[in-house]
mmCIF file of C-alpha atoms in Angstrom:
data_model
loop_
_atom_site.group_PDB
_atom_site.id
_atom_site.type_symbol
_atom_site.label_atom_id
_atom_site.label_comp_id
_atom_site.label_asym_id
_atom_site.label_seq_id
_atom_site.Cartn_x
_atom_site.Cartn_y
_atom_site.Cartn_z
ATOM 1 C CA MET A 3 20.504 23.591 -43.803
ATOM 2 C CA ASP A 4 18.097 23.528 -40.894
ATOM 3 C CA ARG A 5 15.355 22.235 -43.189
ATOM 4 C CA MET A 6 17.478 19.295 -44.277
ATOM 5 C CA LEU A 7 18.410 18.618 -40.640
ATOM 6 C CA TYR A 8 14.791 18.563 -39.464
ATOM 7 C CA ILE A 9 13.778 16.239 -42.292
ATOM 8 C CA ALA A 10 16.613 13.829 -41.413
ATOM 9 C CA MET A 11 15.778 14.018 -37.686
ATOM 10 C CA SER A 12 12.116 13.294 -38.404
ATOM 11 C CA GLY A 13 13.057 10.367 -40.630
ATOM 12 C CA ALA A 14 15.317 8.889 -37.931
ATOM 13 C CA LYS A 15 12.556 9.213 -35.332
ATOM 14 C CA GLU A 16 9.998 7.434 -37.528
ATOM 15 C CA VAL A 17 12.476 4.646 -38.320
ATOM 16 C CA MET A 18 12.969 4.151 -34.578
ATOM 17 C CA LEU A 19 9.212 3.761 -34.137
ATOM 18 C CA SER A 20 9.127 1.170 -36.889
ATOM 19 C CA GLN A 21 12.078 -0.621 -35.301
ATOM 20 C CA ALA A 22 10.183 -0.768 -32.003
ATOM 21 C CA ASN A 23 7.173 -2.364 -33.702
ATOM 22 C CA ASN A 24 9.318 -4.870 -35.580
ATOM 23 C CA SER A 25 11.153 -5.734 -32.353
ATOM 24 C CA ASN A 26 7.811 -6.292 -30.640
ATOM 25 C CA ASN A 27 6.770 -8.677 -33.414
ATOM 26 C CA LEU A 28 10.061 -10.545 -33.156
ATOM 27 C CA ALA A 29 9.912 -10.714 -29.353
ATOM 28 C CA ASN A 30 6.473 -12.361 -29.581
ATOM 29 C CA ALA A 31 7.425 -14.904 -32.237
ATOM 30 C CA ASN A 32 6.967 -17.660 -29.639
ATOM 31 C CA THR A 33 3.881 -16.183 -27.954
ATOM 32 C CA ASP A 34 0.892 -18.407 -28.661
ATOM 33 C CA GLY A 35 -1.902 -16.589 -30.492
ATOM 34 C CA PHE A 36 0.094 -13.393 -31.138
ATOM 35 C CA LYS A 37 -0.805 -11.447 -34.301
ATOM 36 C CA GLN A 38 1.910 -9.349 -35.888
ATOM 37 C CA ASP A 39 1.418 -5.682 -36.791
ATOM 38 C CA PHE A 40 2.242 -4.128 -40.144
ATOM 39 C CA ASN A 41 4.200 -0.889 -40.502
ATOM 40 C CA VAL A 42 4.451 1.360 -43.531
ATOM 41 C CA PHE A 43 6.165 4.644 -44.339
ATOM 42 C CA ARG A 44 4.387 7.385 -46.231
ATOM 43 C CA ALA A 45 5.245 10.877 -47.390
ATOM 44 C CA GLN A 46 3.790 13.690 -45.294
ATOM 45 C CA HIS A 47 3.893 17.183 -46.799
ATOM 46 C CA VAL A 48 4.292 20.179 -44.520
ATOM 47 C CA GLN A 49 0.865 21.622 -43.763
ATOM 48 C CA GLY A 50 0.252 25.355 -43.625
ATOM 49 C CA PRO A 51 0.405 28.496 -45.749
ATOM 50 C CA GLY A 52 2.724 28.588 -48.714
ATOM 51 C CA LEU A 53 4.023 25.851 -50.962
ATOM 52 C CA ALA A 54 4.499 22.300 -49.716
ATOM 53 C CA SER A 55 8.228 22.542 -50.277
ATOM 54 C CA ARG A 56 9.243 19.930 -47.699
ATOM 55 C CA THR A 57 8.108 16.359 -47.267
ATOM 56 C CA TYR A 58 8.656 14.331 -44.125
ATOM 57 C CA SER A 59 8.470 10.566 -43.746
ATOM 58 C CA MET A 60 5.824 9.159 -41.401
ATOM 59 C CA ASP A 61 5.622 5.674 -39.973
ATOM 60 C CA GLU A 62 2.159 4.202 -39.420
ATOM 61 C CA ARG A 63 0.665 0.962 -38.132
ATOM 62 C CA PRO A 64 -2.106 0.594 -40.720
ATOM 63 C CA ALA A 65 -3.289 -2.906 -39.870
ATOM 64 C CA THR A 66 -2.733 -6.175 -38.075
ATOM 65 C CA ASP A 67 -2.074 -9.509 -39.739
ATOM 66 C CA PHE A 68 -5.001 -11.716 -38.667
ATOM 67 C CA SER A 69 -3.853 -14.744 -40.637
ATOM 68 C CA ALA A 70 -3.770 -17.994 -38.684
ATOM 69 C CA GLY A 71 -0.562 -19.294 -37.169
ATOM 70 C CA ALA A 72 0.534 -22.916 -37.057
ATOM 71 C CA ILE A 73 -1.477 -25.327 -34.900
ATOM 72 C CA LYS A 74 0.529 -26.739 -32.009
ATOM 73 C CA VAL A 75 -0.831 -29.927 -30.405
ATOM 74 C CA THR A 76 -0.576 -29.917 -26.601
ATOM 75 C CA GLY A 77 -2.916 -32.740 -25.618
ATOM 76 C CA ARG A 78 -4.356 -30.580 -22.829
ATOM 77 C CA GLU A 79 -8.162 -30.695 -22.789
ATOM 78 C CA LEU A 80 -8.549 -27.010 -21.905
ATOM 79 C CA ASP A 81 -6.311 -25.769 -24.720
ATOM 80 C CA VAL A 82 -8.577 -24.682 -27.570
ATOM 81 C CA VAL A 83 -8.170 -23.140 -31.001
ATOM 82 C CA THR A 84 -10.873 -21.983 -33.424
ATOM 83 C CA LYS A 85 -11.071 -22.796 -37.121
ATOM 84 C CA GLU A 86 -12.865 -21.311 -40.146
ATOM 85 C CA ASP A 87 -11.758 -17.731 -39.336
ATOM 86 C CA GLY A 88 -13.622 -17.943 -36.039
ATOM 87 C CA PHE A 89 -12.826 -16.232 -32.757
ATOM 88 C CA LEU A 90 -13.414 -16.957 -29.099
ATOM 89 C CA ALA A 91 -14.886 -14.124 -27.000
ATOM 90 C CA ILE A 92 -13.230 -13.052 -23.752
ATOM 91 C CA GLN A 93 -13.548 -10.048 -21.471
ATOM 92 C CA ALA A 94 -10.637 -7.583 -21.567
ATOM 93 C CA PRO A 95 -9.403 -5.941 -18.336
ATOM 94 C CA ASN A 96 -11.322 -2.738 -19.149
ATOM 95 C CA GLY A 97 -14.583 -4.684 -19.420
ATOM 96 C CA ASP A 98 -14.825 -4.674 -23.229
ATOM 97 C CA GLU A 99 -15.462 -7.778 -25.268
ATOM 98 C CA ALA A 100 -12.316 -8.953 -27.034
ATOM 99 C CA PHE A 101 -11.544 -11.825 -29.385
ATOM 100 C CA VAL A 102 -8.844 -14.492 -29.587
ATOM 101 C CA ARG A 103 -8.324 -17.444 -31.906
ATOM 102 C CA SER A 104 -6.718 -19.629 -29.290
ATOM 103 C CA ALA A 105 -6.643 -19.869 -25.509
ATOM 104 C CA SER A 106 -5.239 -22.007 -22.724
ATOM 105 C CA LEU A 107 -8.215 -22.115 -20.385
ATOM 106 C CA GLN A 108 -8.024 -22.491 -16.625
ATOM 107 C CA VAL A 109 -10.568 -22.816 -13.824
ATOM 108 C CA LEU A 110 -10.062 -20.581 -10.784
ATOM 109 C CA GLU A 111 -10.883 -21.626 -7.237
ATOM 110 C CA ASN A 112 -14.208 -19.763 -7.442
ATOM 111 C CA GLY A 113 -15.126 -21.704 -10.604
ATOM 112 C CA ASN A 114 -14.597 -18.875 -13.089
ATOM 113 C CA LEU A 115 -13.245 -19.984 -16.465
ATOM 114 C CA VAL A 116 -10.391 -17.726 -17.619
ATOM 115 C CA ASP A 117 -7.587 -17.713 -20.159
ATOM 116 C CA VAL A 118 -3.917 -18.004 -19.262
ATOM 117 C CA LYS A 119 -3.757 -14.247 -18.538
ATOM 118 C CA GLY A 120 -6.742 -14.368 -16.203
ATOM 119 C CA ASN A 121 -9.246 -12.788 -18.598
ATOM 120 C CA PRO A 122 -12.805 -14.150 -18.167
ATOM 121 C CA VAL A 123 -14.107 -16.405 -20.942
ATOM 122 C CA LEU A 124 -17.650 -15.588 -22.119
ATOM 123 C CA ASN A 125 -20.530 -17.886 -23.004
ATOM 124 C CA GLU A 126 -22.871 -17.489 -25.967
ATOM 125 C CA THR A 127 -24.961 -14.883 -24.096
ATOM 126 C CA GLY A 128 -21.883 -12.791 -23.286
ATOM 127 C CA ILE A 129 -21.749 -13.748 -19.592
ATOM 128 C CA GLN A 130 -18.646 -15.022 -17.811
ATOM 129 C CA ILE A 131 -18.583 -18.806 -17.562
ATOM 130 C CA ASN A 132 -18.592 -20.275 -14.056
ATOM 131 C CA LEU A 133 -18.185 -23.982 -13.385
ATOM 132 C CA PRO A 134 -19.147 -26.015 -10.308
ATOM 133 C CA PRO A 135 -16.651 -28.455 -8.737
ATOM 134 C CA THR A 136 -15.849 -31.068 -11.352
ATOM 135 C CA LYS A 137 -13.942 -34.280 -11.915
ATOM 136 C CA SER A 138 -13.251 -33.492 -15.556
ATOM 137 C CA ILE A 139 -14.047 -30.918 -18.238
ATOM 138 C CA THR A 140 -14.492 -31.560 -21.953
ATOM 139 C CA ILE A 141 -14.911 -28.973 -24.709
ATOM 140 C CA GLY A 142 -16.729 -30.172 -27.817
ATOM 141 C CA ASP A 143 -15.995 -29.173 -31.385
ATOM 142 C CA ASP A 144 -19.012 -26.831 -31.313
ATOM 143 C CA GLY A 145 -17.786 -25.079 -28.160
ATOM 144 C CA THR A 146 -20.052 -26.882 -25.700
ATOM 145 C CA ILE A 147 -18.589 -27.363 -22.240
ATOM 146 C CA SER A 148 -19.370 -30.723 -20.684
ATOM 147 C CA ILE A 149 -18.392 -31.684 -17.160
ATOM 148 C CA VAL A 150 -18.472 -34.640 -14.801
ATOM 149 C CA PRO A 151 -19.653 -33.153 -11.470
ATOM 150 C CA ALA A 152 -17.464 -33.849 -8.473
ATOM 151 C CA ASP A 153 -20.228 -35.818 -6.714
ATOM 152 C CA SER A 154 -21.284 -37.862 -9.759
ATOM 153 C CA PRO A 155 -20.056 -41.109 -11.339
ATOM 154 C CA SER A 156 -17.228 -40.699 -13.832
ATOM 155 C CA ASN A 157 -19.480 -41.716 -16.738
ATOM 156 C CA GLN A 158 -22.154 -39.089 -16.008
ATOM 157 C CA LEU A 159 -21.392 -36.276 -18.433
ATOM 158 C CA VAL A 160 -23.417 -33.052 -18.153
ATOM 159 C CA VAL A 161 -23.550 -30.297 -20.802
ATOM 160 C CA LEU A 162 -23.182 -27.096 -18.797
ATOM 161 C CA ASP A 163 -22.501 -24.153 -21.121
ATOM 162 C CA ARG A 164 -21.117 -23.113 -24.484
ATOM 163 C CA LEU A 165 -18.263 -20.837 -25.497
ATOM 164 C CA LYS A 166 -19.138 -17.685 -27.401
ATOM 165 C CA LEU A 167 -17.819 -18.298 -30.902
ATOM 166 C CA VAL A 168 -18.052 -15.551 -33.505
ATOM 167 C CA LYS A 169 -16.935 -14.966 -37.066
ATOM 168 C CA PRO A 170 -16.603 -11.175 -37.539
ATOM 169 C CA ASN A 171 -15.506 -9.498 -40.726
ATOM 170 C CA ILE A 172 -11.737 -9.095 -40.490
ATOM 171 C CA GLN A 173 -12.116 -5.542 -41.808
ATOM 172 C CA ASP A 174 -14.185 -4.703 -38.718
ATOM 173 C CA LEU A 175 -11.436 -5.770 -36.308
ATOM 174 C CA GLU A 176 -8.534 -3.827 -34.872
ATOM 175 C CA LYS A 177 -5.844 -4.536 -32.307
ATOM 176 C CA GLY A 178 -5.551 -1.903 -29.620
ATOM 177 C CA LEU A 179 -2.371 -0.666 -28.000
ATOM 178 C CA ASP A 180 -3.123 -3.043 -25.109
ATOM 179 C CA GLY A 181 -2.813 -5.992 -27.507
ATOM 180 C CA PHE A 182 -6.502 -7.000 -27.436
ATOM 181 C CA ILE A 183 -8.470 -7.508 -30.644
ATOM 182 C CA ARG A 184 -11.816 -5.716 -30.654
ATOM 183 C CA LEU A 185 -14.472 -4.502 -33.071
ATOM 184 C CA LYS A 186 -13.817 -1.110 -34.614
ATOM 185 C CA GLU A 187 -16.166 1.676 -33.673
ATOM 186 C CA GLY A 188 -19.208 1.283 -35.885
ATOM 187 C CA GLY A 189 -18.381 -2.329 -36.760
ATOM 188 C CA ALA A 190 -21.185 -4.803 -37.361
ATOM 189 C CA PRO A 191 -22.318 -6.508 -34.120
ATOM 190 C CA VAL A 192 -21.258 -10.133 -33.754
ATOM 191 C CA VAL A 193 -23.499 -13.066 -32.894
ATOM 192 C CA GLN A 194 -22.966 -16.728 -32.103
ATOM 193 C CA GLU A 195 -21.734 -18.635 -35.166
ATOM 194 C CA ASN A 196 -21.139 -22.276 -36.048
ATOM 195 C CA VAL A 197 -17.382 -22.254 -35.575
ATOM 196 C CA THR A 198 -15.387 -25.439 -35.109
ATOM 197 C CA VAL A 199 -13.241 -25.684 -31.992
ATOM 198 C CA VAL A 200 -10.263 -28.005 -31.697
ATOM 199 C CA SER A 201 -9.333 -28.944 -28.142
ATOM 200 C CA GLY A 202 -5.917 -30.149 -27.082
ATOM 201 C CA ALA A 203 -4.148 -27.613 -29.283
ATOM 202 C CA VAL A 204 -3.189 -23.938 -29.452
ATOM 203 C CA GLU A 205 -2.340 -21.582 -32.291
ATOM 204 C CA SER A 206 1.242 -20.362 -32.553
ATOM 205 C CA SER A 207 2.239 -16.805 -33.376
ATOM 206 C CA ASN A 208 1.951 -15.824 -37.044
ATOM 207 C CA VAL A 209 5.234 -13.886 -36.966
ATOM 208 C CA ASN A 210 7.707 -14.962 -39.645
ATOM 209 C CA THR A 211 11.047 -14.639 -37.864
ATOM 210 C CA ALA A 212 13.069 -14.628 -41.098
ATOM 211 C CA THR A 213 11.024 -11.717 -42.463
ATOM 212 C CA ALA A 214 11.259 -9.860 -39.155
ATOM 213 C CA LEU A 215 15.055 -10.226 -39.110
ATOM 214 C CA VAL A 216 15.315 -8.968 -42.699
ATOM 215 C CA ASN A 217 13.131 -5.983 -41.747
ATOM 216 C CA MET A 218 15.412 -5.293 -38.792
ATOM 217 C CA ILE A 219 18.446 -5.095 -41.079
ATOM 218 C CA GLU A 220 16.589 -2.901 -43.565
ATOM 219 C CA LEU A 221 15.412 -0.511 -40.844
ATOM 220 C CA SER A 222 18.924 -0.293 -39.400
ATOM 221 C CA ARG A 223 20.243 0.786 -42.802
ATOM 222 C CA LYS A 224 17.502 3.388 -43.123
ATOM 223 C CA TYR A 225 18.374 4.761 -39.698
ATOM 224 C CA GLU A 226 22.076 4.937 -40.614
ATOM 225 C CA MET A 227 21.140 6.833 -43.783
ATOM 226 C CA GLN A 228 19.201 9.429 -41.781
ATOM 227 C CA VAL A 229 22.098 9.840 -39.340
ATOM 228 C CA LYS A 230 24.470 10.275 -42.275
ATOM 229 C CA MET A 231 22.199 13.010 -43.645
ATOM 230 C CA MET A 232 22.377 14.811 -40.291
ATOM 231 C CA SER A 233 26.167 14.514 -40.335
ATOM 232 C CA THR A 234 26.246 15.871 -43.899
ATOM 233 C CA THR A 235 24.075 18.791 -42.790
ATOM 234 C CA LYS A 236 26.584 19.627 -40.073
ATOM 235 C CA THR A 237 29.454 19.518 -42.578
ATOM 236 C CA HIS A 238 27.637 21.806 -45.002
ATOM 237 C CA SER A 239 26.789 24.225 -42.221
ATOM 238 C CA GLN A 240 30.420 24.405 -41.110
ATOM 239 C CA LYS A 241 31.540 25.121 -44.682
ATOM 240 C CA SER A 242 28.897 27.810 -45.049
ATOM 241 C CA ASP A 243 30.061 29.441 -41.820
ATOM 242 C CA SER A 244 33.673 29.375 -43.016
ATOM 243 C CA LEU A 245 32.704 31.079 -46.283
ATOM 244 C CA LEU A 246 30.766 33.773 -44.447
ATOM 245 C CA SER A 247 33.695 34.403 -42.139
ATOM 246 C CA LEU A 248 36.032 35.179 -45.046
ATOM 247 C CA LYS A 249 36.983 38.840 -45.362
#
């Protein structure tokens, strides 16, 4: 009976992990630029000497859905979204280069260009972009950043820098536990590409709320099934004990 109990307990634990991932997807359904994670269950045989007589279920996060979300027009000049499977390079908090499809850019008091979470935005050479005092900022469809300096006439537009735009192989990308998309270890290095940028818009999350809600119901039923198996194990154990206690 203990074997059946451990299998049911393991199954319930893995379902809870999958529920947590699905809840995270659902909670970020309205987070601009969020990419949902996939979860799958697979059979895991007991490892060790002897026959593989027991099989446990294991939940895994095998991949991330990098498909594009819906484009949401904001009209804000510093809101940008990439097209043609392109990505915009930013610097993650740990110093690594990370990639996003969309960003709401902001200029700090020191002139540094960052996204809405404060992560530095990189130029085509991989260096953080810094802007002088400006009257206005315009981002072209090729990622060029043009400004009107604060001490210049309003019609004097100056091309200052260019966003780092890349088009990596999706198979070479992975989303870390911190939520940042990076190249996998050993992935092909990325270089500046001709990626179209649309300003005045952001990309919505690619989470399908209807699918996520259906998954939530399905996972709840799986969890109830595992709990029922544990309850059945207890019942069988009690009956076995009663039989052994007979004289």
